[in-house]
Amino acid sequence: NEALLAALRQSESRHHSNFQALMALSRRYNSLKESEQAMVDKHIDGMDQVDRELADVMRARILLSQGNPKEALRYVRGMERNELALEAHADALVASDRAEEAARLVFEEGLRRGDIPLATEALEIATVNGLVDVAADIALTLMGHDDGKPVRLKALRTLQSVARSANRWHDVATRTEQVMEELETTGLPVPEIEYWRLAEALFFMEKFHKALSVLLDAPAVSFSEREKAQLFLSILHKANEVQRTRRDNTRPVANLGDKRVYSMFMRAASDWVGDEQIATLAMSVVVMAPGSAFNESQIAAFREYSEQYFERHGENASIKQIEVEDDDLDPLIEFLRSGEARQRN
């Protein structure tokens, strides 16, 4: 605030010079000292003689700063919609719990002017305030009004987000593929998150092989977040279930013996070996994998992982470790008879 106040003092009566500082201080009015507020008021009164509407926009900003949006609306409602007045009007509507009106106001004004970037700002208002239906409506209209890449991409991302919030997974897959295609055609890199979003949508659509292919074909995939490892292992787990229910001997949906699949599997499992739930899921993926031929190094890697699992989780492990020596199956038979096996399933 000090720099803004200093700029305001130096400008004296040159209203065009103090405009930016005065507007910024109007937004922060409630954080100013009483003497500083008095100075801002004085300069706004001076601005009143030069540009009445601009002075009223600043007064509206002051009222918004003070938490009085309804009074702020009195100053900007009906005002010619220049950028500053429109922004203040929209902010006052949002602060008055009338966010939908704010989004419509900005959108319609943008279309009226033929200013698509301005109309696009309505997407932000609708999205931030949780107006998913309004956001979707605006996004669809924008796609029909402008073929500019930035606007189209923003509209597609909005439609993708709206579909995901409603668990409409077919729509999520469609919009995500469109986002990825839009990025590729403009020469921009596709962020890793888009591959995960597409894989997630395909998973919930029960298209496990396609979901796995998306992640395998991604330029780079990390398991830095728990949800990523959980999704990838769940895709493998469900793919295995599909294979076990088949009556034919077709190739596995997810061949864990494949070098690429096994490498990604071990990264996901190893990164989260300390998480009992994810580690258990990883163990079950290998144990229940049908038709996967593991080589010796893969078997050795999984054996080491299994040892780490039981060492880390001990009695808390969801999978029971049973040691069988010299073909003595008594420990296994006793475990099955005890009913503990059923409790763990």
Short mmCIF file of C-alpha atoms in Angstrom, two decimals:
data_model
loop_
_atom_site.label_atom_id
_atom_site.label_comp_id
_atom_site.label_asym_id
_atom_site.label_seq_id
_atom_site.Cartn_x
_atom_site.Cartn_y
_atom_site.Cartn_z
CA ASN A 1 0.00 0.00 0.00
CA GLU A 2 2.84 2.42 0.78
CA ALA A 3 4.06 2.52 -2.82
CA LEU A 4 0.52 3.15 -4.09
CA LEU A 5 -0.07 5.90 -1.54
CA ALA A 6 3.25 7.53 -2.46
CA ALA A 7 2.28 7.47 -6.14
CA LEU A 8 -1.05 9.03 -5.28
CA ARG A 9 0.58 11.88 -3.30
CA GLN A 10 3.01 12.64 -6.12
CA SER A 11 0.29 12.80 -8.77
CA GLU A 12 -1.45 15.75 -7.09
CA SER A 13 -4.30 16.81 -9.40
CA ARG A 14 -3.12 14.93 -12.49
CA HIS A 15 -6.07 12.53 -12.61
CA HIS A 16 -4.78 10.53 -15.55
CA SER A 17 -1.56 9.86 -13.60
CA ASN A 18 -3.18 8.72 -10.37
CA PHE A 19 -5.80 6.49 -11.97
CA GLN A 20 -4.00 3.14 -11.53
CA ALA A 21 -2.92 3.84 -7.96
CA LEU A 22 -6.38 5.11 -7.04
CA MET A 23 -8.13 2.07 -8.52
CA ALA A 24 -5.77 -0.30 -6.70
CA LEU A 25 -6.30 1.52 -3.40
CA SER A 26 -10.06 1.45 -3.90
CA ARG A 27 -9.86 -2.34 -4.02
CA ARG A 28 -7.84 -2.34 -0.78
CA TYR A 29 -9.78 0.45 0.89
CA ASN A 30 -10.81 -1.51 3.95
CA SER A 31 -7.17 -2.30 4.81
CA LEU A 32 -6.17 1.39 4.84
CA LYS A 33 -5.85 3.66 7.85
CA GLU A 34 -8.52 6.28 8.37
CA SER A 35 -6.23 9.10 7.19
CA GLU A 36 -5.32 7.11 4.09
CA GLN A 37 -8.99 6.42 3.34
CA ALA A 38 -9.67 10.14 3.60
CA MET A 39 -6.96 10.84 1.03
CA VAL A 40 -8.43 8.23 -1.36
CA ASP A 41 -11.91 9.74 -0.91
CA LYS A 42 -10.54 13.19 -1.72
CA HIS A 43 -8.90 12.01 -4.93
CA ILE A 44 -12.06 10.16 -6.00
CA ASP A 45 -14.08 13.34 -5.44
CA GLY A 46 -11.59 15.12 -7.68
CA MET A 47 -11.95 12.38 -10.29
CA ASP A 48 -15.70 12.96 -10.13
CA GLN A 49 -15.27 16.27 -11.94
CA VAL A 50 -13.36 14.65 -14.78
CA ASP A 51 -15.05 11.26 -15.20
CA ARG A 52 -18.16 10.64 -13.11
CA GLU A 53 -18.60 7.01 -14.15
CA LEU A 54 -14.99 6.13 -13.37
CA ALA A 55 -15.35 7.73 -9.93
CA ASP A 56 -18.51 5.68 -9.32
CA VAL A 57 -16.70 2.48 -10.30
CA MET A 58 -14.09 3.31 -7.65
CA ARG A 59 -16.81 3.96 -5.09
CA ALA A 60 -18.29 0.57 -5.96
CA ARG A 61 -14.88 -0.97 -5.42
CA ILE A 62 -14.66 0.65 -2.01
CA LEU A 63 -18.04 -0.77 -1.04
CA LEU A 64 -16.98 -4.23 -2.21
CA SER A 65 -13.87 -3.90 -0.08
CA GLN A 66 -16.11 -3.08 2.87
CA GLY A 67 -18.32 -6.11 2.24
CA ASN A 68 -21.31 -4.18 0.96
CA PRO A 69 -21.96 -5.60 -2.54
CA LYS A 70 -25.64 -4.63 -2.70
CA GLU A 71 -24.78 -0.97 -2.24
CA ALA A 72 -21.97 -1.36 -4.79
CA LEU A 73 -24.52 -2.56 -7.34
CA ARG A 74 -26.34 0.76 -7.06
CA TYR A 75 -23.32 2.52 -8.53
CA VAL A 76 -22.63 0.21 -11.46
CA ARG A 77 -26.08 -1.10 -12.44
CA GLY A 78 -27.17 0.54 -15.67
CA MET A 79 -23.73 2.05 -16.26
CA GLU A 80 -22.25 1.89 -19.73
CA ARG A 81 -20.41 -1.39 -19.80
CA ASN A 82 -16.78 -0.43 -20.21
CA GLU A 83 -14.24 -2.99 -18.95
CA LEU A 84 -13.89 -1.54 -15.45
CA ALA A 85 -17.61 -1.10 -14.90
CA LEU A 86 -18.39 -4.57 -16.23
CA GLU A 87 -15.80 -6.18 -13.97
CA ALA A 88 -17.06 -4.31 -10.90
CA HIS A 89 -20.66 -5.17 -11.77
CA ALA A 90 -19.82 -8.87 -12.13
CA ASP A 91 -17.83 -8.92 -8.87
CA ALA A 92 -20.71 -7.24 -7.03
CA LEU A 93 -23.17 -9.83 -8.37
CA VAL A 94 -20.92 -12.70 -7.30
CA ALA A 95 -20.49 -11.17 -3.84
CA SER A 96 -24.29 -10.87 -3.64
CA ASP A 97 -24.68 -14.63 -4.28
CA ARG A 98 -25.82 -13.98 -7.84
CA ALA A 99 -22.94 -15.66 -9.65
CA GLU A 100 -25.09 -16.99 -12.47
CA GLU A 101 -26.23 -13.46 -13.32
CA ALA A 102 -22.59 -12.38 -13.28
CA ALA A 103 -21.56 -15.14 -15.68
CA ARG A 104 -24.47 -14.38 -18.02
CA LEU A 105 -23.73 -10.66 -17.88
CA VAL A 106 -20.09 -11.07 -18.92
CA PHE A 107 -20.90 -13.74 -21.51
CA GLU A 108 -23.67 -11.79 -23.22
CA GLU A 109 -21.63 -8.60 -23.24
CA GLY A 110 -18.71 -10.46 -24.79
CA LEU A 111 -20.93 -11.88 -27.52
CA ARG A 112 -22.57 -8.48 -28.12
CA ARG A 113 -19.19 -6.92 -28.70
CA GLY A 114 -17.85 -9.86 -30.66
CA ASP A 115 -15.17 -10.08 -27.97
CA ILE A 116 -14.77 -13.85 -27.54
CA PRO A 117 -11.92 -13.61 -24.98
CA LEU A 118 -14.23 -11.47 -22.81
CA ALA A 119 -17.06 -13.97 -23.24
CA THR A 120 -14.63 -16.70 -22.23
CA GLU A 121 -14.09 -14.98 -18.86
CA ALA A 122 -17.66 -16.03 -18.03
CA LEU A 123 -16.41 -19.63 -17.98
CA GLU A 124 -14.12 -18.79 -15.08
CA ILE A 125 -16.95 -17.14 -13.14
CA ALA A 126 -19.26 -20.12 -13.66
CA THR A 127 -16.60 -22.75 -12.92
CA VAL A 128 -15.21 -21.11 -9.78
CA ASN A 129 -18.70 -20.75 -8.37
CA GLY A 130 -19.70 -24.35 -9.11
CA LEU A 131 -22.25 -23.53 -11.80
CA VAL A 132 -21.53 -26.62 -13.87
CA ASP A 133 -24.62 -26.44 -16.09
CA VAL A 134 -24.02 -22.76 -16.84
CA ALA A 135 -20.34 -23.47 -17.55
CA ALA A 136 -21.26 -26.29 -19.94
CA ASP A 137 -23.81 -24.12 -21.73
CA ILE A 138 -21.29 -21.30 -22.17
CA ALA A 139 -18.56 -23.69 -23.32
CA LEU A 140 -20.79 -25.28 -25.96
CA THR A 141 -21.84 -21.86 -27.26
CA LEU A 142 -18.22 -20.68 -27.41
CA MET A 143 -17.22 -23.70 -29.49
CA GLY A 144 -19.87 -22.72 -32.01
CA HIS A 145 -18.83 -19.05 -32.14
CA ASP A 146 -15.07 -19.26 -32.49
CA ASP A 147 -12.55 -21.72 -33.89
CA GLY A 148 -9.59 -20.08 -32.21
CA LYS A 149 -7.38 -22.67 -30.56
CA PRO A 150 -7.08 -21.07 -27.09
CA VAL A 151 -10.84 -20.54 -26.78
CA ARG A 152 -11.68 -24.01 -28.10
CA LEU A 153 -9.18 -25.62 -25.73
CA LYS A 154 -10.56 -23.76 -22.73
CA ALA A 155 -14.12 -24.71 -23.70
CA LEU A 156 -13.13 -28.36 -24.10
CA ARG A 157 -11.40 -28.39 -20.71
CA THR A 158 -14.54 -26.96 -19.13
CA LEU A 159 -16.74 -29.63 -20.73
CA GLN A 160 -14.24 -32.26 -19.60
CA SER A 161 -14.35 -30.97 -16.01
CA VAL A 162 -18.15 -30.80 -15.99
CA ALA A 163 -18.46 -34.36 -17.27
CA ARG A 164 -15.95 -35.62 -14.71
CA SER A 165 -17.76 -33.93 -11.82
CA ALA A 166 -20.95 -35.75 -12.90
CA ASN A 167 -19.17 -39.11 -13.42
CA ARG A 168 -20.22 -39.15 -17.08
CA TRP A 169 -17.24 -41.26 -18.09
CA HIS A 170 -18.07 -41.64 -21.77
CA ASP A 171 -18.19 -37.85 -22.08
CA VAL A 172 -14.98 -37.54 -20.06
CA ALA A 173 -13.21 -39.90 -22.47
CA THR A 174 -14.53 -38.04 -25.51
CA ARG A 175 -13.60 -34.58 -24.21
CA THR A 176 -10.18 -35.74 -23.01
CA GLU A 177 -9.37 -37.19 -26.42
CA GLN A 178 -10.44 -33.89 -27.98
CA VAL A 179 -8.23 -31.93 -25.57
CA MET A 180 -5.25 -34.16 -26.40
CA GLU A 181 -5.90 -33.84 -30.14
CA GLU A 182 -6.20 -30.06 -29.84
CA LEU A 183 -2.87 -29.85 -28.04
CA GLU A 184 -1.14 -32.11 -30.54
CA THR A 185 -2.41 -30.17 -33.58
CA THR A 186 -1.06 -26.94 -32.12
CA GLY A 187 2.33 -28.48 -31.41
CA LEU A 188 1.90 -28.31 -27.63
CA PRO A 189 2.90 -31.17 -25.32
CA VAL A 190 0.08 -33.21 -23.81
CA PRO A 191 0.36 -33.02 -20.00
CA GLU A 192 0.67 -36.34 -18.17
CA ILE A 193 -2.58 -35.67 -16.31
CA GLU A 194 -4.56 -35.99 -19.54
CA TYR A 195 -3.39 -39.58 -20.02
CA TRP A 196 -4.45 -40.36 -16.47
CA ARG A 197 -7.87 -38.74 -17.00
CA LEU A 198 -8.44 -40.78 -20.14
CA ALA A 199 -7.30 -43.98 -18.43
CA GLU A 200 -9.59 -43.26 -15.48
CA ALA A 201 -12.59 -42.75 -17.76
CA LEU A 202 -11.87 -45.95 -19.68
CA PHE A 203 -11.47 -47.84 -16.39
CA PHE A 204 -14.95 -46.82 -15.24
CA MET A 205 -16.26 -47.74 -18.69
CA GLU A 206 -14.73 -51.21 -18.05
CA LYS A 207 -12.43 -50.87 -21.06
CA PHE A 208 -9.41 -52.09 -19.13
CA HIS A 209 -7.21 -53.03 -22.09
CA LYS A 210 -7.66 -49.58 -23.64
CA ALA A 211 -6.99 -47.91 -20.28
CA LEU A 212 -3.75 -49.88 -19.94
CA SER A 213 -2.72 -49.06 -23.52
CA VAL A 214 -3.21 -45.32 -22.86
CA LEU A 215 -0.77 -45.40 -19.93
CA LEU A 216 1.74 -47.66 -21.69
CA ASP A 217 1.79 -45.37 -24.73
CA ALA A 218 2.13 -42.15 -22.69
CA PRO A 219 5.52 -40.43 -23.18
CA ALA A 220 6.16 -40.44 -19.43
CA VAL A 221 4.15 -41.69 -16.48
CA SER A 222 4.96 -41.09 -12.83
CA PHE A 223 3.49 -42.56 -9.67
CA SER A 224 4.20 -39.55 -7.47
CA GLU A 225 0.59 -39.50 -6.28
CA ARG A 226 -1.11 -42.38 -4.47
CA GLU A 227 -4.18 -42.20 -6.71
CA LYS A 228 -2.07 -42.86 -9.80
CA ALA A 229 -0.60 -46.08 -8.42
CA GLN A 230 -4.01 -47.18 -7.18
CA LEU A 231 -5.63 -46.58 -10.59
CA PHE A 232 -2.91 -48.36 -12.54
CA LEU A 233 -2.92 -51.41 -10.25
CA SER A 234 -6.72 -51.47 -10.29
CA ILE A 235 -6.67 -51.53 -14.10
CA LEU A 236 -4.35 -54.55 -14.01
CA HIS A 237 -6.44 -56.23 -11.32
CA LYS A 238 -9.69 -55.80 -13.24
CA ALA A 239 -8.06 -56.88 -16.50
CA ASN A 240 -6.98 -60.08 -14.75
CA GLU A 241 -10.54 -60.66 -13.54
CA VAL A 242 -11.82 -60.31 -17.11
CA GLN A 243 -9.27 -62.85 -18.30
CA ARG A 244 -10.18 -65.38 -15.60
CA THR A 245 -13.86 -65.29 -16.61
CA ARG A 246 -13.08 -66.06 -20.24
CA ARG A 247 -13.60 -69.60 -21.47
CA ASP A 248 -11.18 -69.33 -24.36
CA ASN A 249 -7.40 -69.29 -24.25
CA THR A 250 -6.87 -65.91 -25.88
CA ARG A 251 -3.89 -63.81 -24.91
CA PRO A 252 -4.20 -62.02 -21.56
CA VAL A 253 -5.81 -58.59 -21.54
CA ALA A 254 -2.90 -57.45 -19.38
CA ASN A 255 0.14 -59.69 -19.78
CA LEU A 256 2.14 -59.00 -16.66
CA GLY A 257 5.05 -60.90 -18.16
CA ASP A 258 5.37 -58.21 -20.84
CA LYS A 259 8.47 -56.16 -20.09
CA ARG A 260 6.74 -52.78 -20.39
CA VAL A 261 3.79 -53.83 -18.24
CA TYR A 262 5.96 -55.47 -15.57
CA SER A 263 8.36 -52.51 -15.44
CA MET A 264 5.51 -50.06 -14.90
CA PHE A 265 3.89 -52.43 -12.41
CA MET A 266 7.06 -52.66 -10.31
CA ARG A 267 7.48 -48.88 -10.32
CA ALA A 268 3.94 -48.36 -9.07
CA ALA A 269 4.26 -51.12 -6.46
CA SER A 270 7.73 -50.14 -5.24
CA ASP A 271 6.96 -46.43 -4.95
CA TRP A 272 4.12 -47.28 -2.55
CA VAL A 273 5.38 -50.41 -0.81
CA GLY A 274 4.83 -48.62 2.50
CA ASP A 275 1.12 -48.23 1.78
CA GLU A 276 -0.48 -51.50 2.91
CA GLN A 277 -3.59 -51.14 0.77
CA ILE A 278 -1.67 -50.46 -2.44
CA ALA A 279 0.97 -53.07 -1.64
CA THR A 280 -1.76 -55.67 -1.09
CA LEU A 281 -3.34 -54.75 -4.42
CA ALA A 282 0.05 -55.16 -6.09
CA MET A 283 0.55 -58.58 -4.48
CA SER A 284 -2.89 -59.75 -5.60
CA VAL A 285 -2.22 -58.58 -9.17
CA VAL A 286 0.75 -60.93 -9.50
CA VAL A 287 -0.72 -63.85 -7.56
CA MET A 288 -3.94 -63.81 -9.59
CA ALA A 289 -2.40 -62.97 -12.99
CA PRO A 290 -3.57 -65.58 -15.52
CA GLY A 291 -1.48 -66.71 -18.46
CA SER A 292 1.49 -64.46 -17.69
CA ALA A 293 4.90 -66.07 -18.21
CA PHE A 294 7.47 -64.46 -15.90
CA ASN A 295 11.17 -64.69 -16.54
CA GLU A 296 13.65 -65.38 -13.76
CA SER A 297 14.53 -61.75 -13.10
CA GLN A 298 10.85 -60.82 -12.82
CA ILE A 299 10.24 -63.67 -10.40
CA ALA A 300 13.26 -62.59 -8.34
CA ALA A 301 12.06 -58.97 -8.27
CA PHE A 302 8.60 -59.98 -7.13
CA ARG A 303 9.99 -62.36 -4.49
CA GLU A 304 12.03 -59.48 -3.09
CA TYR A 305 8.96 -57.23 -3.14
CA SER A 306 6.94 -59.90 -1.30
CA GLU A 307 9.57 -60.13 1.42
CA GLN A 308 9.51 -56.34 1.83
CA TYR A 309 5.71 -56.44 2.05
CA PHE A 310 5.63 -58.93 4.93
CA GLU A 311 8.57 -57.27 6.70
CA ARG A 312 6.91 -53.85 6.58
CA HIS A 313 3.32 -54.80 7.36
CA GLY A 314 3.68 -57.93 9.48
CA GLU A 315 0.48 -58.80 11.33
CA ASN A 316 -1.32 -55.89 9.66
CA ALA A 317 -0.84 -57.43 6.23
CA SER A 318 -4.07 -58.27 4.45
CA ILE A 319 -2.39 -61.25 2.81
CA LYS A 320 -1.42 -64.14 5.09
CA GLN A 321 2.11 -65.52 4.80
CA ILE A 322 2.22 -69.29 5.21
CA GLU A 323 5.55 -71.09 5.22
CA VAL A 324 5.54 -74.60 3.73
CA GLU A 325 8.59 -76.77 4.33
CA ASP A 326 9.33 -80.16 2.78
CA ASP A 327 5.86 -80.31 1.17
CA ASP A 328 4.23 -80.20 4.60
CA LEU A 329 0.81 -78.65 3.89
CA ASP A 330 -0.46 -78.85 7.48
CA PRO A 331 -0.01 -75.06 8.12
CA LEU A 332 -2.05 -74.28 4.99
CA ILE A 333 -4.80 -76.79 5.87
CA GLU A 334 -5.00 -75.45 9.42
CA PHE A 335 -5.28 -71.87 8.13
CA LEU A 336 -8.10 -72.80 5.75
CA ARG A 337 -10.00 -74.67 8.45
CA SER A 338 -9.69 -71.85 10.95
CA GLY A 339 -12.02 -69.59 8.98
CA GLU A 340 -9.41 -66.81 8.97
CA ALA A 341 -9.02 -67.24 5.24
CA ARG A 342 -12.69 -66.42 4.71
CA GLN A 343 -12.43 -63.38 6.98
CA ARG A 344 -9.54 -62.01 4.96
CA ASN A 345 -11.42 -62.37 1.65
#
